Amino acid sequence: MRLTTKGRYAVTAMLDLALHHGGGPITLADIAQRQGISLSYLEQLFARLRKRHLVSSVRGPGGGYTLGRGANDIFVAQVISAVDENVDTTRCGGAHNCQDNQQCLTHDLWQDLSNRIYDYLNQISLQDLMNRRGVQEVAERQENGESRTSVSLGDLGAKTAGA
């Protein structure tokens, strides 16, 4: 499957933006800090997301980014496609030239899987992700400034102390 960090980071950043939407524009520096993603990488991703109207930018003091439309109307597959990623499990990238410039024996199987993955991701909105309890817990932890490491070590200490 060709879902790289570009697609994963774009979805993560968009979910962060959706979680903080409504309190004014969100800076990429804030997203970068909360999610541990390079600011320059986020700038590249958000330029592509802006071209697809998934985000809007606000310039000047107090500027940043807002969602381009409601979280109910932005789907994971759209975010992945906006940053030039595709969800393709075929060896040939869907070109039907997998084996000696011909379609391979299992091409249709992998193409069907790719289509199902895309359809699945195209049914999950940012709002759906925001409604998940686990997402809310992680967002709260990040908002409180707790790092992933400190939480992991804290949990480990609590388990060891209780043993």
mmCIF file of C-alpha atoms in Angstrom:
data_model
loop_
_atom_site.group_PDB
_atom_site.id
_atom_site.type_symbol
_atom_site.label_atom_id
_atom_site.label_comp_id
_atom_site.label_asym_id
_atom_site.label_seq_id
_atom_site.Cartn_x
_atom_site.Cartn_y
_atom_site.Cartn_z
ATOM 1 C CA MET A 1 0.000 0.000 0.000
ATOM 2 C CA ARG A 2 1.333 3.445 -0.843
ATOM 3 C CA LEU A 3 0.010 5.443 2.078
ATOM 4 C CA THR A 4 3.120 7.247 3.269
ATOM 5 C CA THR A 5 3.792 9.658 6.116
ATOM 6 C CA LYS A 6 2.577 12.470 3.863
ATOM 7 C CA GLY A 7 -0.975 11.131 3.932
ATOM 8 C CA ARG A 8 -0.814 10.149 7.590
ATOM 9 C CA TYR A 9 0.539 13.550 8.649
ATOM 10 C CA ALA A 10 -2.051 15.372 6.566
ATOM 11 C CA VAL A 11 -4.896 13.463 8.234
ATOM 12 C CA THR A 12 -3.364 14.007 11.681
ATOM 13 C CA ALA A 13 -2.925 17.744 11.080
ATOM 14 C CA MET A 14 -6.448 18.113 9.706
ATOM 15 C CA LEU A 15 -7.883 16.268 12.696
ATOM 16 C CA ASP A 16 -5.908 18.536 15.036
ATOM 17 C CA LEU A 17 -7.263 21.567 13.183
ATOM 18 C CA ALA A 18 -10.816 20.199 13.427
ATOM 19 C CA LEU A 19 -10.448 19.549 17.153
ATOM 20 C CA HIS A 20 -9.358 23.151 17.743
ATOM 21 C CA HIS A 21 -11.734 24.714 15.209
ATOM 22 C CA GLY A 22 -14.056 27.417 16.448
ATOM 23 C CA GLY A 23 -11.597 29.323 18.609
ATOM 24 C CA GLY A 24 -10.156 31.290 15.710
ATOM 25 C CA PRO A 25 -7.410 30.433 13.252
ATOM 26 C CA ILE A 26 -4.885 27.811 14.355
ATOM 27 C CA THR A 27 -1.213 28.301 13.594
ATOM 28 C CA LEU A 28 0.820 25.575 11.968
ATOM 29 C CA ALA A 29 3.358 26.071 14.763
ATOM 30 C CA ASP A 30 0.707 24.986 17.289
ATOM 31 C CA ILE A 31 -0.177 21.917 15.224
ATOM 32 C CA ALA A 32 3.511 21.110 14.741
ATOM 33 C CA GLN A 33 4.139 21.326 18.475
ATOM 34 C CA ARG A 34 1.142 19.205 19.478
ATOM 35 C CA GLN A 35 1.664 16.546 16.808
ATOM 36 C CA GLY A 36 5.450 16.431 16.562
ATOM 37 C CA ILE A 37 5.440 17.226 12.835
ATOM 38 C CA SER A 38 7.995 19.520 11.219
ATOM 39 C CA LEU A 39 6.659 23.036 10.620
ATOM 40 C CA SER A 40 8.166 23.192 7.125
ATOM 41 C CA TYR A 41 6.529 19.858 6.262
ATOM 42 C CA LEU A 42 3.163 21.142 7.496
ATOM 43 C CA GLU A 43 3.570 24.266 5.345
ATOM 44 C CA GLN A 44 3.970 22.072 2.271
ATOM 45 C CA LEU A 45 0.966 19.931 3.186
ATOM 46 C CA PHE A 46 -1.276 22.906 3.964
ATOM 47 C CA ALA A 47 -0.430 24.567 0.652
ATOM 48 C CA ARG A 48 -1.908 21.489 -1.053
ATOM 49 C CA LEU A 49 -4.862 21.298 1.331
ATOM 50 C CA ARG A 50 -5.608 24.979 0.663
ATOM 51 C CA LYS A 51 -5.615 24.408 -3.112
ATOM 52 C CA ARG A 52 -8.320 21.771 -2.597
ATOM 53 C CA HIS A 53 -10.286 24.163 -0.345
ATOM 54 C CA LEU A 54 -10.044 21.834 2.633
ATOM 55 C CA VAL A 55 -8.506 24.659 4.677
ATOM 56 C CA SER A 56 -8.603 28.437 4.538
ATOM 57 C CA SER A 57 -5.743 30.682 5.583
ATOM 58 C CA VAL A 58 -5.984 33.908 7.559
ATOM 59 C CA ARG A 59 -3.018 36.258 7.256
ATOM 60 C CA GLY A 60 -1.618 38.695 9.759
ATOM 61 C CA PRO A 61 -1.497 38.819 13.544
ATOM 62 C CA GLY A 62 -3.797 36.200 14.969
ATOM 63 C CA GLY A 63 -3.724 34.411 11.626
ATOM 64 C CA GLY A 64 -3.482 30.763 10.878
ATOM 65 C CA TYR A 65 -5.743 28.151 9.348
ATOM 66 C CA THR A 66 -9.368 27.154 9.667
ATOM 67 C CA LEU A 67 -11.296 24.307 8.111
ATOM 68 C CA GLY A 68 -12.453 25.085 4.580
ATOM 69 C CA ARG A 69 -15.845 23.548 5.367
ATOM 70 C CA GLY A 70 -17.485 21.674 8.212
ATOM 71 C CA ALA A 71 -15.775 18.666 9.766
ATOM 72 C CA ASN A 72 -18.799 16.596 8.671
ATOM 73 C CA ASP A 73 -18.003 17.466 5.049
ATOM 74 C CA ILE A 74 -14.292 16.631 4.998
ATOM 75 C CA PHE A 75 -13.489 12.953 4.541
ATOM 76 C CA VAL A 76 -10.205 11.149 5.186
ATOM 77 C CA ALA A 77 -9.910 10.040 1.544
ATOM 78 C CA GLN A 78 -10.205 13.681 0.403
ATOM 79 C CA VAL A 79 -7.361 14.712 2.702
ATOM 80 C CA ILE A 80 -5.128 11.899 1.472
ATOM 81 C CA SER A 81 -5.907 12.700 -2.181
ATOM 82 C CA ALA A 82 -5.283 16.420 -1.616
ATOM 83 C CA VAL A 83 -1.653 15.782 -0.714
ATOM 84 C CA ASP A 84 -1.157 13.638 -3.820
ATOM 85 C CA GLU A 85 -1.326 10.322 -2.042
ATOM 86 C CA ASN A 86 -3.282 7.382 -3.269
ATOM 87 C CA VAL A 87 -4.518 4.258 -1.624
ATOM 88 C CA ASP A 88 -3.287 1.671 -4.075
ATOM 89 C CA THR A 89 -2.325 -1.892 -3.209
ATOM 90 C CA THR A 90 -1.448 -2.968 -6.758
ATOM 91 C CA ARG A 91 2.158 -3.463 -7.735
ATOM 92 C CA CYS A 92 1.690 -1.377 -10.888
ATOM 93 C CA GLY A 93 -0.142 1.618 -9.448
ATOM 94 C CA GLY A 94 -3.315 0.619 -11.266
ATOM 95 C CA ALA A 95 -1.714 0.775 -14.708
ATOM 96 C CA HIS A 96 -2.341 -2.924 -15.529
ATOM 97 C CA ASN A 97 1.338 -3.438 -16.411
ATOM 98 C CA CYS A 98 2.392 -5.417 -13.342
ATOM 99 C CA GLN A 99 4.160 -8.260 -15.084
ATOM 100 C CA ASP A 100 6.145 -7.820 -18.284
ATOM 101 C CA ASN A 101 3.991 -4.825 -19.225
ATOM 102 C CA GLN A 102 0.847 -6.948 -18.831
ATOM 103 C CA GLN A 103 -1.699 -7.350 -16.068
ATOM 104 C CA CYS A 104 -0.555 -9.853 -13.431
ATOM 105 C CA LEU A 105 -2.562 -12.796 -12.179
ATOM 106 C CA THR A 106 -3.766 -11.077 -8.989
ATOM 107 C CA HIS A 107 -4.180 -7.537 -10.300
ATOM 108 C CA ASP A 108 -7.975 -7.502 -9.937
ATOM 109 C CA LEU A 109 -7.756 -8.741 -6.345
ATOM 110 C CA TRP A 110 -5.425 -5.889 -5.337
ATOM 111 C CA GLN A 111 -7.414 -3.356 -7.343
ATOM 112 C CA ASP A 112 -10.611 -4.419 -5.542
ATOM 113 C CA LEU A 113 -8.829 -4.066 -2.190
ATOM 114 C CA SER A 114 -7.639 -0.578 -3.136
ATOM 115 C CA ASN A 115 -11.195 0.402 -4.050
ATOM 116 C CA ARG A 116 -12.571 -0.915 -0.763
ATOM 117 C CA ILE A 117 -9.955 0.933 1.269
ATOM 118 C CA TYR A 118 -10.711 4.156 -0.604
ATOM 119 C CA ASP A 119 -14.461 3.673 -0.138
ATOM 120 C CA TYR A 120 -13.941 3.038 3.584
ATOM 121 C CA LEU A 121 -11.799 6.151 4.047
ATOM 122 C CA ASN A 122 -14.259 8.168 1.982
ATOM 123 C CA GLN A 123 -16.996 7.364 4.509
ATOM 124 C CA ILE A 124 -15.074 8.620 7.553
ATOM 125 C CA SER A 125 -15.336 12.347 8.163
ATOM 126 C CA LEU A 126 -13.181 14.422 10.463
ATOM 127 C CA GLN A 127 -16.281 14.745 12.646
ATOM 128 C CA ASP A 128 -16.510 10.953 12.891
ATOM 129 C CA LEU A 129 -12.908 10.849 14.092
ATOM 130 C CA MET A 130 -13.504 13.696 16.535
ATOM 131 C CA ASN A 131 -16.404 11.778 18.071
ATOM 132 C CA ARG A 132 -14.209 8.832 18.999
ATOM 133 C CA ARG A 133 -13.491 8.669 22.722
ATOM 134 C CA GLY A 134 -9.852 7.702 22.194
ATOM 135 C CA VAL A 135 -9.275 10.735 19.979
ATOM 136 C CA GLN A 136 -10.737 13.031 22.625
ATOM 137 C CA GLU A 137 -8.481 11.522 25.298
ATOM 138 C CA VAL A 138 -5.350 12.000 23.202
ATOM 139 C CA ALA A 139 -6.356 15.567 22.287
ATOM 140 C CA GLU A 140 -6.884 16.392 25.959
ATOM 141 C CA ARG A 141 -3.481 14.970 26.859
ATOM 142 C CA GLN A 142 -1.840 16.994 24.084
ATOM 143 C CA GLU A 143 -3.682 20.142 25.141
ATOM 144 C CA ASN A 144 -2.359 19.712 28.682
ATOM 145 C CA GLY A 145 1.148 19.586 27.245
ATOM 146 C CA GLU A 146 1.822 16.026 28.313
ATOM 147 C CA SER A 147 4.282 14.388 25.966
ATOM 148 C CA ARG A 148 3.801 10.899 24.658
ATOM 149 C CA THR A 149 6.934 9.817 26.539
ATOM 150 C CA SER A 150 5.896 11.257 29.898
ATOM 151 C CA VAL A 151 2.485 9.621 29.683
ATOM 152 C CA SER A 152 4.039 6.283 28.748
ATOM 153 C CA LEU A 153 6.575 6.480 31.564
ATOM 154 C CA GLY A 154 3.887 7.617 34.015
ATOM 155 C CA ASP A 155 1.661 4.725 33.049
ATOM 156 C CA LEU A 156 4.576 2.338 33.377
ATOM 157 C CA GLY A 157 5.398 3.674 36.850
ATOM 158 C CA ALA A 158 1.788 3.367 37.983
ATOM 159 C CA LYS A 159 1.619 -0.228 36.768
ATOM 160 C CA THR A 160 4.910 -1.083 38.453
ATOM 161 C CA ALA A 161 3.917 0.573 41.746
ATOM 162 C CA GLY A 162 0.609 -1.291 41.790
ATOM 163 C CA ALA A 163 2.184 -4.655 41.071
#
